[in-house]
Short mmCIF file of C-alpha atoms in Angstrom, two decimals:
data_model
loop_
_atom_site.label_atom_id
_atom_site.label_comp_id
_atom_site.label_asym_id
_atom_site.label_seq_id
_atom_site.Cartn_x
_atom_site.Cartn_y
_atom_site.Cartn_z
CA MET A 1 0.00 0.00 0.00
CA SER A 2 1.30 3.45 -0.85
CA GLU A 3 2.35 5.98 1.76
CA LEU A 4 -0.56 8.21 0.73
CA ALA A 5 -3.05 5.57 1.81
CA THR A 6 -2.11 5.59 5.48
CA LEU A 7 -1.88 9.34 5.95
CA THR A 8 -4.49 11.14 7.98
CA ILE A 9 -6.41 14.09 6.57
CA CYS A 10 -4.21 16.44 8.59
CA GLN A 11 -1.09 14.88 7.05
CA LEU A 12 -2.49 14.70 3.53
CA ALA A 13 -3.98 18.20 3.35
CA PRO A 14 -0.68 20.14 3.36
CA LEU A 15 0.56 17.96 0.48
CA ILE A 16 -2.56 18.71 -1.54
CA ARG A 17 -2.42 22.39 -0.68
CA ALA A 18 1.23 22.61 -1.75
CA ARG A 19 0.33 20.71 -4.92
CA ASP A 20 2.87 18.02 -4.05
CA VAL A 21 0.01 15.57 -4.41
CA SER A 22 -2.94 15.81 -6.77
CA PRO A 23 -6.49 15.10 -5.56
CA VAL A 24 -6.85 13.01 -8.72
CA GLU A 25 -3.96 10.80 -7.60
CA VAL A 26 -5.40 10.54 -4.08
CA VAL A 27 -8.88 9.63 -5.29
CA ARG A 28 -7.57 7.21 -7.91
CA GLU A 29 -5.52 5.41 -5.26
CA ALA A 30 -8.51 5.28 -2.90
CA LEU A 31 -10.66 3.77 -5.64
CA ALA A 32 -7.97 1.19 -6.35
CA ARG A 33 -7.86 0.21 -2.66
CA ILE A 34 -11.64 -0.05 -2.61
CA GLU A 35 -11.58 -2.27 -5.69
CA ARG A 36 -9.01 -4.53 -4.02
CA LEU A 37 -10.51 -4.82 -0.52
CA GLU A 38 -14.22 -4.24 -1.02
CA PRO A 39 -14.92 -7.90 -1.93
CA ARG A 40 -13.68 -8.82 1.58
CA LEU A 41 -15.25 -5.95 3.50
CA HIS A 42 -18.52 -4.93 1.79
CA ALA A 43 -18.11 -1.46 3.27
CA PHE A 44 -20.00 0.30 0.46
CA ILE A 45 -23.45 0.03 -1.05
CA THR A 46 -22.90 2.51 -3.89
CA LEU A 47 -19.73 3.71 -5.57
CA TRP A 48 -19.54 6.31 -8.30
CA PRO A 49 -15.90 6.36 -9.42
CA GLU A 50 -16.42 8.51 -12.51
CA GLN A 51 -18.09 11.30 -10.56
CA ALA A 52 -15.48 11.09 -7.81
CA LEU A 53 -12.67 11.44 -10.35
CA ALA A 54 -14.46 14.34 -12.01
CA GLU A 55 -14.78 16.08 -8.64
CA ALA A 56 -11.11 15.37 -7.93
CA ARG A 57 -10.14 16.97 -11.24
CA ALA A 58 -12.28 20.00 -10.39
CA ALA A 59 -10.58 20.24 -6.99
CA GLU A 60 -7.19 20.03 -8.65
CA ASP A 61 -8.10 22.90 -10.98
CA GLN A 62 -9.44 25.01 -8.11
CA ILE A 63 -6.29 24.53 -6.06
CA ALA A 64 -4.14 25.34 -9.08
CA ARG A 65 -6.08 28.62 -9.40
CA GLY A 66 -5.35 29.42 -5.74
CA GLU A 67 -8.87 28.59 -4.59
CA TYR A 68 -7.89 26.21 -1.81
CA ARG A 69 -10.87 25.65 0.51
CA GLY A 70 -9.25 23.95 3.49
CA PRO A 71 -8.09 20.57 4.74
CA LEU A 72 -10.91 18.56 3.16
CA HIS A 73 -10.32 19.93 -0.32
CA GLY A 74 -9.76 17.03 -2.69
CA VAL A 75 -9.95 14.42 0.08
CA PRO A 76 -12.00 11.25 -0.63
CA LEU A 77 -14.69 10.53 1.97
CA GLY A 78 -17.71 8.26 2.38
CA VAL A 79 -21.13 8.87 3.90
CA LYS A 80 -23.49 6.36 5.49
CA ASP A 81 -26.28 5.25 3.20
CA ASN A 82 -29.09 6.81 5.21
CA ILE A 83 -27.76 10.27 4.34
CA ALA A 84 -29.11 11.85 1.17
CA LEU A 85 -26.90 12.59 -1.83
CA ALA A 86 -28.71 14.16 -4.77
CA GLY A 87 -28.92 11.77 -7.68
CA TRP A 88 -27.50 8.81 -5.75
CA PRO A 89 -29.47 5.90 -4.29
CA THR A 90 -30.02 6.28 -0.56
CA THR A 91 -31.15 2.87 0.62
CA ASN A 92 -31.10 3.00 4.42
CA GLY A 93 -29.60 -0.47 4.14
CA SER A 94 -32.96 -1.88 3.06
CA SER A 95 -33.76 -3.74 -0.14
CA LEU A 96 -37.13 -1.99 -0.05
CA MET A 97 -35.30 1.28 -0.81
CA ALA A 98 -32.75 -0.11 -3.25
CA GLU A 99 -34.08 2.15 -6.02
CA HIS A 100 -34.71 5.18 -3.81
CA VAL A 101 -32.95 8.26 -5.19
CA THR A 102 -33.15 11.67 -3.55
CA ASP A 103 -33.07 14.93 -5.49
CA PHE A 104 -31.39 16.84 -2.69
CA ASP A 105 -28.23 16.72 -0.60
CA ALA A 106 -28.30 16.30 3.17
CA ALA A 107 -26.97 19.32 5.06
CA VAL A 108 -23.80 17.44 5.99
CA VAL A 109 -23.20 16.60 2.33
CA GLU A 110 -23.67 20.25 1.36
CA ARG A 111 -21.12 21.19 3.99
CA LEU A 112 -18.61 18.55 2.90
CA ARG A 113 -18.98 19.61 -0.72
CA ALA A 114 -18.55 23.28 0.26
CA ALA A 115 -15.32 22.28 1.98
CA GLY A 116 -14.17 20.66 -1.27
CA ALA A 117 -14.39 17.02 -0.16
CA VAL A 118 -14.82 14.29 -2.78
CA ILE A 119 -17.52 11.78 -1.83
CA VAL A 120 -16.60 8.47 -3.43
CA GLY A 121 -19.44 6.31 -2.15
CA LYS A 122 -22.26 5.47 0.23
CA ASN A 123 -21.26 3.25 3.12
CA ASN A 124 -23.00 0.00 3.97
CA MET A 125 -24.95 -0.10 7.24
CA HIS A 126 -27.26 -2.21 9.35
CA GLU A 127 -30.71 -2.41 7.80
CA TRP A 128 -32.74 0.73 8.69
CA ALA A 129 -29.91 1.68 11.10
CA MET A 130 -31.50 -0.64 13.62
CA GLY A 131 -28.74 -2.98 14.74
CA ASP A 132 -25.09 -3.30 15.59
CA SER A 133 -23.90 -6.21 13.44
CA CYS A 134 -24.24 -5.08 9.79
CA SER A 135 -24.48 -8.81 9.07
CA ASN A 136 -26.52 -10.62 6.45
CA GLY A 137 -27.99 -7.38 5.17
CA PRO A 138 -29.40 -7.01 1.68
CA PHE A 139 -26.16 -5.39 0.50
CA GLY A 140 -23.84 -7.96 2.04
CA THR A 141 -22.26 -8.56 5.42
CA VAL A 142 -19.80 -5.87 6.44
CA HIS A 143 -16.58 -7.37 7.82
CA ASN A 144 -14.28 -5.96 10.48
CA PRO A 145 -10.88 -5.04 8.96
CA TRP A 146 -9.08 -6.29 12.10
CA ASP A 147 -10.66 -9.73 11.84
CA THR A 148 -12.94 -10.39 8.92
CA THR A 149 -14.76 -13.16 10.82
CA ARG A 150 -16.10 -10.48 13.17
CA VAL A 151 -18.70 -7.75 12.90
CA PRO A 152 -17.66 -4.14 12.37
CA GLY A 153 -20.27 -2.90 14.82
CA GLY A 154 -23.18 -0.79 13.73
CA SER A 155 -25.17 0.64 12.49
CA SER A 156 -22.51 2.79 10.74
CA GLY A 157 -20.39 -0.33 10.24
CA GLY A 158 -19.50 0.28 6.59
CA SER A 159 -18.28 3.78 7.45
CA ALA A 160 -15.99 2.56 10.24
CA ALA A 161 -14.70 -0.42 8.22
CA ALA A 162 -13.92 1.82 5.24
CA VAL A 163 -12.06 4.37 7.37
CA SER A 164 -10.20 1.69 9.31
CA ALA A 165 -9.09 -0.17 6.16
CA ALA A 166 -7.82 3.07 4.57
CA LEU A 167 -10.43 2.96 1.81
CA VAL A 168 -11.45 6.53 2.56
CA TYR A 169 -10.00 9.20 4.84
CA GLY A 170 -13.20 9.74 6.81
CA SER A 171 -16.94 9.21 6.77
CA VAL A 172 -20.12 10.62 8.26
CA GLY A 173 -22.28 8.31 10.34
CA THR A 174 -25.48 8.55 12.32
CA ASP A 175 -25.85 7.69 15.99
CA GLY A 176 -29.22 7.08 17.66
CA LYS A 177 -27.97 4.65 20.27
CA GLY A 178 -24.26 4.31 19.63
CA SER A 179 -24.11 3.80 15.88
CA ILE A 180 -21.08 6.03 15.35
CA ARG A 181 -19.15 5.12 18.50
CA THR A 182 -19.70 1.36 18.51
CA PRO A 183 -18.36 0.65 15.01
CA ALA A 184 -15.55 3.13 15.60
CA SER A 185 -14.62 1.22 18.75
CA PHE A 186 -14.90 -2.20 17.08
CA CYS A 187 -12.85 -1.11 14.04
CA GLY A 188 -10.15 0.84 15.89
CA VAL A 189 -10.95 4.34 14.64
CA VAL A 190 -12.37 7.54 16.15
CA GLY A 191 -16.13 8.16 16.23
CA PHE A 192 -17.67 11.35 17.55
CA LYS A 193 -21.32 11.95 18.41
CA PRO A 194 -21.45 15.71 18.91
CA THR A 195 -23.79 17.70 21.15
CA PHE A 196 -27.42 17.24 20.12
CA GLY A 197 -28.30 20.10 17.79
CA LEU A 198 -24.74 20.96 16.69
CA VAL A 199 -24.79 19.08 13.36
CA SER A 200 -27.85 19.36 11.15
CA ARG A 201 -29.88 16.20 10.63
CA PHE A 202 -31.55 17.56 7.50
CA GLY A 203 -31.34 14.83 4.89
CA GLU A 204 -30.91 11.94 7.30
CA LEU A 205 -33.59 9.55 6.17
CA PRO A 206 -36.20 8.24 8.57
CA PRO A 207 -36.66 6.36 10.80
CA THR A 208 -34.90 9.10 12.71
CA SER A 209 -35.54 10.10 16.30
CA ALA A 210 -36.14 13.70 17.32
CA ILE A 211 -34.80 12.67 20.73
CA THR A 212 -31.76 10.50 20.21
CA ASP A 213 -30.36 10.81 16.66
CA HIS A 214 -27.12 12.62 15.89
CA LEU A 215 -24.81 12.89 12.86
CA GLY A 216 -21.06 13.01 13.24
CA PRO A 217 -17.63 12.06 11.93
CA ILE A 218 -15.84 8.73 11.83
CA ALA A 219 -12.14 9.41 11.37
CA ARG A 220 -8.69 7.84 11.43
CA ASP A 221 -7.61 9.91 14.41
CA VAL A 222 -8.83 12.65 16.74
CA ALA A 223 -7.39 15.55 14.76
CA ASP A 224 -9.22 14.34 11.65
CA ALA A 225 -12.45 14.09 13.67
CA ALA A 226 -11.95 17.72 14.67
CA VAL A 227 -11.33 18.75 11.06
CA LEU A 228 -14.47 16.96 9.93
CA LEU A 229 -16.51 18.49 12.76
CA ASP A 230 -15.24 21.92 11.77
CA ALA A 231 -16.86 21.33 8.39
CA LEU A 232 -20.05 19.64 9.64
CA ALA A 233 -21.04 21.84 12.58
CA GLY A 234 -23.36 24.79 12.20
CA TYR A 235 -26.95 25.86 12.56
CA ASP A 236 -29.44 24.78 9.92
CA PRO A 237 -33.05 26.02 10.18
CA ARG A 238 -34.22 23.04 8.08
CA ASP A 239 -33.52 20.79 11.07
CA PRO A 240 -36.10 21.67 13.75
CA THR A 241 -33.85 20.27 16.48
CA ALA A 242 -30.76 22.20 15.38
CA MET A 243 -29.56 24.96 17.67
CA PRO A 244 -27.66 28.16 16.91
CA SER A 245 -24.17 27.72 18.25
CA THR A 246 -21.00 29.74 18.50
CA ARG A 247 -18.60 28.98 15.68
CA LYS A 248 -15.57 27.16 17.07
CA ASP A 249 -12.28 25.99 15.63
CA TYR A 250 -12.24 22.45 16.98
CA ARG A 251 -8.86 21.61 15.52
CA ARG A 252 -7.18 24.60 17.09
CA GLU A 253 -8.47 23.62 20.55
CA LEU A 254 -6.75 20.23 20.44
CA GLU A 255 -3.33 21.29 21.64
CA ARG A 256 -4.41 22.68 25.01
CA GLY A 257 -3.63 19.44 26.84
CA VAL A 258 -5.26 17.97 29.92
CA VAL A 259 -3.19 19.37 32.78
CA GLY A 260 -5.70 20.20 35.49
CA LEU A 261 -8.61 18.84 33.49
CA ARG A 262 -11.01 17.04 35.83
CA VAL A 263 -11.81 13.58 34.50
CA GLY A 264 -14.74 11.79 36.11
CA VAL A 265 -14.67 7.99 36.20
CA PRO A 266 -18.18 6.57 36.67
CA GLN A 267 -18.28 4.08 39.52
CA ASN A 268 -21.52 2.46 38.45
CA PHE A 269 -23.05 1.10 35.24
CA PHE A 270 -20.20 1.37 32.72
CA PHE A 271 -17.33 -0.69 34.07
CA GLU A 272 -19.47 -3.28 35.83
CA ARG A 273 -21.10 -4.22 32.52
CA ALA A 274 -17.90 -4.41 30.50
CA SER A 275 -15.86 -7.58 30.01
CA GLN A 276 -12.79 -7.93 32.17
CA GLU A 277 -10.44 -7.43 29.25
CA VAL A 278 -12.22 -4.25 28.14
CA ARG A 279 -12.20 -2.99 31.75
CA GLU A 280 -8.47 -3.55 32.07
CA VAL A 281 -7.55 -1.83 28.80
CA VAL A 282 -9.80 1.17 29.50
CA THR A 283 -8.60 1.48 33.10
CA ARG A 284 -5.02 1.68 31.85
CA ALA A 285 -6.06 4.35 29.36
CA ILE A 286 -7.66 6.44 32.08
CA GLY A 287 -4.47 6.05 34.09
CA THR A 288 -2.60 7.55 31.14
CA LEU A 289 -4.85 10.63 31.30
CA GLY A 290 -3.91 10.89 34.99
CA SER A 291 -0.23 10.64 34.20
CA LEU A 292 -0.66 13.50 31.72
CA GLY A 293 -1.83 15.77 34.51
CA ALA A 294 -5.59 15.24 34.48
CA GLN A 295 -7.28 15.00 37.89
CA LEU A 296 -9.14 11.71 38.14
CA ARG A 297 -12.29 11.73 40.26
CA GLU A 298 -14.95 9.17 41.01
CA VAL A 299 -18.54 10.02 40.01
CA ARG A 300 -21.85 8.17 40.14
CA ILE A 301 -24.97 8.37 37.95
CA PRO A 302 -27.36 6.33 40.13
CA SER A 303 -30.43 6.36 37.89
CA LEU A 304 -28.58 4.60 35.10
CA GLN A 305 -29.67 1.41 36.82
CA HIS A 306 -33.05 2.08 35.15
CA MET A 307 -31.58 2.82 31.72
CA HIS A 308 -33.00 -0.40 30.27
CA LEU A 309 -36.49 1.03 30.83
CA VAL A 310 -35.86 4.16 28.79
CA GLU A 311 -35.29 2.37 25.53
CA PRO A 312 -38.53 0.41 25.08
CA ALA A 313 -40.57 3.49 25.90
CA THR A 314 -38.59 5.77 23.61
CA TRP A 315 -38.54 4.11 20.23
CA ASN A 316 -42.18 4.40 19.23
CA GLU A 317 -41.53 8.06 18.38
CA SER A 318 -39.13 7.15 15.56
CA ARG A 319 -40.25 3.68 14.57
CA ILE A 320 -43.82 4.59 13.75
CA TYR A 321 -42.46 5.67 10.36
CA LEU A 322 -41.99 2.02 9.48
CA LEU A 323 -45.36 0.89 10.82
CA PRO A 324 -46.78 0.30 7.32
CA LEU A 325 -44.05 -2.29 6.77
CA VAL A 326 -45.19 -4.23 9.83
CA ARG A 327 -48.22 -5.36 7.87
CA ARG A 328 -45.94 -7.17 5.41
CA GLY A 329 -44.73 -9.47 8.17
CA PRO A 330 -41.20 -10.32 9.32
CA THR A 331 -40.03 -11.32 5.86
CA ALA A 332 -40.15 -7.66 4.80
CA PHE A 333 -36.85 -7.35 6.66
CA THR A 334 -33.58 -9.18 6.17
CA ASP A 335 -32.98 -8.74 9.91
CA GLN A 336 -36.37 -9.97 11.10
CA SER A 337 -35.74 -8.78 14.67
CA ILE A 338 -36.43 -5.31 13.25
CA TRP A 339 -40.01 -6.37 12.55
CA GLU A 340 -40.34 -7.56 16.15
CA ARG A 341 -38.99 -4.30 17.52
CA LEU A 342 -41.29 -2.23 15.31
CA VAL A 343 -44.30 -4.10 16.63
CA LEU A 344 -43.23 -3.72 20.25
CA ALA A 345 -42.48 -0.03 19.81
CA GLN A 346 -46.14 0.65 19.14
CA LEU A 347 -47.30 -0.89 22.42
CA THR A 348 -46.11 2.06 24.49
CA SER A 349 -48.87 4.22 25.90
CA GLY A 350 -48.78 7.98 26.34
CA ILE A 351 -48.37 7.75 30.11
CA GLU A 352 -45.50 5.31 29.72
CA LEU A 353 -43.85 7.66 27.26
CA MET A 354 -44.20 10.50 29.80
CA GLN A 355 -42.77 8.38 32.59
CA ALA A 356 -39.83 7.45 30.35
CA ALA A 357 -39.34 11.16 29.56
CA ARG A 358 -39.20 11.91 33.28
CA LEU A 359 -36.70 9.11 33.83
CA ARG A 360 -34.65 10.39 30.92
CA ASN A 361 -34.69 13.83 32.48
CA LEU A 362 -33.62 12.45 35.85
CA ILE A 363 -30.66 10.68 34.26
CA ARG A 364 -29.78 13.84 32.36
CA GLN A 365 -29.83 15.91 35.56
CA GLU A 366 -27.57 13.42 37.29
CA PHE A 367 -25.10 13.64 34.39
CA LEU A 368 -25.21 17.44 34.55
CA ALA A 369 -24.61 17.33 38.30
CA ALA A 370 -21.59 15.07 37.76
CA LEU A 371 -20.33 17.34 34.99
CA ALA A 372 -20.56 20.31 37.33
CA GLU A 373 -17.78 18.63 39.34
CA VAL A 374 -15.69 17.32 36.44
CA ASP A 375 -14.95 18.44 32.88
CA VAL A 376 -15.19 15.11 31.07
CA LEU A 377 -16.23 11.55 31.84
CA ALA A 378 -14.11 8.54 30.86
CA MET A 379 -15.38 4.96 30.48
CA PRO A 380 -15.52 2.01 28.06
CA THR A 381 -17.33 2.62 24.77
CA ASN A 382 -18.76 -0.90 24.68
CA THR A 383 -19.15 -3.86 26.96
CA SER A 384 -17.16 -6.05 24.57
CA VAL A 385 -14.95 -5.96 21.51
CA ALA A 386 -16.19 -6.97 18.06
CA TYR A 387 -17.96 -10.32 18.27
CA PRO A 388 -17.87 -13.11 15.67
CA ILE A 389 -20.33 -12.78 12.81
CA ALA A 390 -21.27 -16.41 13.45
CA GLU A 391 -22.40 -15.50 16.97
CA ARG A 392 -25.11 -13.22 15.68
CA GLY A 393 -28.30 -14.58 17.10
CA ALA A 394 -26.62 -16.51 19.90
CA LEU A 395 -28.15 -15.80 23.25
CA ALA A 396 -26.40 -13.55 25.74
CA GLY A 397 -28.24 -12.56 28.87
CA GLY A 398 -31.58 -13.72 27.54
CA MET A 399 -31.49 -11.74 24.32
CA PRO A 400 -29.65 -12.14 21.04
CA ARG A 401 -26.07 -11.09 21.38
CA SER A 402 -26.48 -8.94 18.31
CA HIS A 403 -29.38 -7.10 19.93
CA PRO A 404 -28.42 -3.43 20.16
CA ALA A 405 -29.19 -3.45 23.87
CA ASN A 406 -26.07 -5.51 24.40
CA ALA A 407 -23.23 -3.95 22.44
CA THR A 408 -24.53 -0.39 22.66
CA GLN A 409 -25.91 -0.24 26.17
CA LEU A 410 -23.03 1.96 27.35
CA THR A 411 -23.36 4.45 24.49
CA PHE A 412 -27.12 5.07 24.70
CA PRO A 413 -27.09 7.30 27.82
CA PHE A 414 -25.33 9.98 25.79
CA ASN A 415 -28.01 9.85 23.12
CA VAL A 416 -30.86 10.45 25.54
CA THR A 417 -28.93 13.22 27.30
CA GLY A 418 -27.57 14.83 24.13
CA LEU A 419 -24.10 15.12 25.67
CA PRO A 420 -21.11 15.00 23.28
CA ALA A 421 -19.36 11.62 23.39
CA LEU A 422 -16.40 10.23 21.47
CA SER A 423 -14.77 6.83 21.12
CA VAL A 424 -11.00 6.76 20.70
CA PRO A 425 -8.95 3.57 20.28
CA CYS A 426 -7.11 2.75 23.52
CA GLY A 427 -5.46 -0.59 22.90
CA PHE A 428 -6.09 -4.17 21.88
CA THR A 429 -7.19 -7.38 23.50
CA GLN A 430 -4.89 -10.40 23.50
CA GLU A 431 -6.71 -11.51 20.34
CA GLY A 432 -5.66 -8.27 18.66
CA LEU A 433 -9.08 -6.63 18.64
CA PRO A 434 -9.42 -2.87 19.21
CA VAL A 435 -10.92 -1.48 22.42
CA GLY A 436 -12.56 1.94 22.62
CA LEU A 437 -12.26 4.54 25.37
CA MET A 438 -15.36 6.73 25.53
CA LEU A 439 -15.02 10.36 26.62
CA ALA A 440 -18.05 12.58 27.18
CA GLY A 441 -18.47 16.18 28.19
CA ARG A 442 -20.87 19.03 28.81
CA HIS A 443 -23.32 20.25 26.18
CA TRP A 444 -21.67 22.55 23.62
CA GLU A 445 -18.21 21.75 24.98
CA ASP A 446 -17.36 19.32 22.20
CA GLU A 447 -13.89 20.84 21.99
CA VAL A 448 -13.09 19.72 25.55
CA VAL A 449 -13.95 16.12 24.67
CA LEU A 450 -11.80 16.30 21.54
CA ARG A 451 -8.95 17.88 23.48
CA ALA A 452 -8.92 15.12 26.10
CA ALA A 453 -9.08 12.44 23.42
CA TYR A 454 -6.26 14.07 21.46
CA ALA A 455 -4.00 14.32 24.51
CA TYR A 456 -4.60 10.65 25.30
CA GLU A 457 -4.07 9.56 21.70
CA GLN A 458 -0.83 11.49 21.30
CA ALA A 459 0.58 10.07 24.52
CA ALA A 460 -0.63 6.50 24.26
CA THR A 461 -1.28 5.21 20.76
CA GLY A 462 0.12 7.78 18.37
CA GLY A 463 -3.06 7.75 16.31
CA TYR A 464 -4.22 5.73 13.33
CA ALA A 465 -3.33 2.03 13.47
CA VAL A 466 -3.49 0.32 10.09
CA PRO A 467 -5.13 -3.14 10.17
CA PRO A 468 -3.24 -6.05 8.57
CA ILE A 469 -5.88 -6.54 5.87
CA THR A 470 -4.55 -3.48 4.07
CA GLU A 471 -1.36 -5.41 3.22
CA CYS A 472 -3.21 -8.37 1.71
CA MET B 1 -47.11 -12.90 33.46
CA PRO B 2 -47.88 -15.39 30.67
CA LEU B 3 -50.39 -14.07 28.15
CA ALA B 4 -52.86 -16.13 26.16
CA ALA B 5 -52.43 -16.00 22.41
CA GLU B 6 -55.87 -14.44 22.06
CA THR B 7 -54.91 -11.67 24.50
CA VAL B 8 -51.79 -10.89 22.47
CA ARG B 9 -53.77 -10.94 19.23
CA THR B 10 -56.35 -8.51 20.65
CA LEU B 11 -53.68 -6.25 22.10
CA LEU B 12 -51.78 -6.00 18.81
CA LEU B 13 -54.98 -5.41 16.87
CA HIS B 14 -55.90 -2.61 19.27
CA TYR B 15 -52.51 -0.88 19.23
CA LEU B 16 -51.40 -1.49 15.64
CA GLY B 17 -54.63 -2.17 13.80
CA VAL B 18 -53.02 -5.26 12.32
CA GLU B 19 -54.48 -8.76 12.47
CA PHE B 20 -51.54 -11.13 12.86
CA GLY B 21 -51.66 -14.85 12.12
CA PRO B 22 -51.04 -17.62 14.68
CA ALA B 23 -47.36 -18.06 13.80
CA GLU B 24 -46.67 -14.34 14.17
CA ILE B 25 -48.60 -14.23 17.46
CA GLU B 26 -46.54 -17.10 18.86
CA ARG B 27 -43.36 -15.40 17.77
CA LEU B 28 -44.37 -12.12 19.38
CA ARG B 29 -45.96 -13.46 22.56
CA PRO B 30 -42.80 -13.73 24.73
CA LEU B 31 -41.59 -10.38 23.46
CA VAL B 32 -44.90 -8.72 24.30
CA GLU B 33 -44.81 -10.28 27.77
CA ARG B 34 -41.29 -8.94 28.27
CA HIS B 35 -42.26 -5.47 27.02
CA LEU B 36 -45.30 -5.25 29.28
CA GLU B 37 -43.18 -6.36 32.23
CA GLN B 38 -40.70 -3.59 31.47
CA MET B 39 -43.50 -1.04 31.24
CA ARG B 40 -44.86 -2.21 34.59
CA GLU B 41 -41.37 -1.78 36.04
CA LEU B 42 -41.12 1.68 34.48
CA MET B 43 -44.46 2.83 35.85
CA ALA B 44 -43.60 1.52 39.32
CA LEU B 45 -40.55 3.80 39.56
CA ASP B 46 -40.83 6.58 42.08
CA LEU B 47 -39.45 9.54 40.16
CA GLY B 48 -40.31 12.09 42.80
CA THR B 49 -43.14 14.51 43.15
CA GLU B 50 -45.06 16.37 40.49
CA ASP B 51 -42.94 19.41 41.31
CA PRO B 52 -43.03 21.51 38.11
CA ARG B 53 -39.27 21.86 38.34
CA ALA B 54 -39.02 18.13 37.73
CA MET B 55 -41.05 18.40 34.53
CA HIS B 56 -38.29 19.67 32.29
CA TYR B 57 -39.13 17.14 29.64
CA LEU B 58 -41.92 19.49 28.63
CA ASN B 59 -39.47 21.92 27.10
CA GLU B 60 -36.29 19.84 26.77
CA PRO B 61 -33.80 22.29 28.30
CA ARG B 62 -30.94 20.31 26.79
CA LEU B 63 -31.90 22.07 23.57
CA ARG B 64 -31.26 25.45 25.15
CA ARG B 65 -27.77 26.79 25.44
#
């Protein structure tokens, strides 16, 4: 693999800007890598090489004219296939939408295009974004680049696999329960779910939740996540849940370090649910933050013990969109557990929804109280590392192991609270599988989360780790 | 609490307006039982008084800066 392939955006951008490297060369190499590895990964649903090369040529011309737009100019990216691109199929990972073509761009796509990025394809995902395995879907099973017998996580699994395997330099995912952070953790890359309302959801296809859904970057390292967030963030009146926010330079904030930063370590819920190996790796990572000068403090979020009751009373708001498909029976879905969950989601009454909203609020207030005493929280992203594709459907704790309530139970609290949360790689298990450290912070302080993650990454891992599959 | 198939059928017809067949009812029955148990557990939680200050969900302050 060429040296270009393993660069981060922050390393590649100066070369493009100086015209040492042409966007055409970068995109052509990316397409060649995709052609070579895609049969083993299935990280994309749609590719449009001709258009990508045309956009790369346009970027090259613009840069030659002195019209450089910034670090994403001429850089090949992907977007998850529930995000609209005008003229391209947007399938939501469902065969029922295989021919669905939008005539508009999602807000995040508009922003990436304005920044000069070249979108080479739409990333594969779990059907309807309702699962964490990305297995046996209508567009193929997505494989984890670190071990192709294992899942990439989901639902933005194609995005994370593509970024991890150096097929693209970054991607945009969606996260309603952990769908950016879980695949990022499983695939050994960075996934950031920003503060609710910071990144426009206009153009994210339903089923989308007005309570829990977020869009955000999946990147090779923390600095690239900051660069992507710089492009993606900003108020958009077309998204009724978007909020006006102060323009920040997320990349510039990275270098401030963590000396004196107060890092809260939850003493309930997160670690007790994680596997021993995940606990050990994450505990070491938090120790590294301490050795860098952060103040480690214990915190508790007591009401998280009831978190499992929030989910079943929350989903009817978003899943009612798919109610007409329930009539077709389970065979309307490749993952038939989706049909079951759609049915159950409609059994929630108004009073139960209100009670769940109160519980959600209680949990949120406890997080805010903890975050009044500390600046960020640090914990495992997931209870486990990537599990074998063959295990999908095996029982774990009375429910299918692939059920989102298992792999993503630690990520969901930050969806219902809207707090910014990021997964950064923090080491490997003895089997060589990546483990994710999750860092979360106060609303609208996304830069503090990025800063803590960057300090850890620079000290501990050095950033992007290239999986062995790229050498095959 | 175990539910009779007819109870599940009626419940789903009421909530979804969909008449499911016997195989679908049998498939859904344990899941419906589990869901109703969770909702009972949810409603049994003591979340404090009806103090208006505890009712922030009405205006979602997390959306305010």
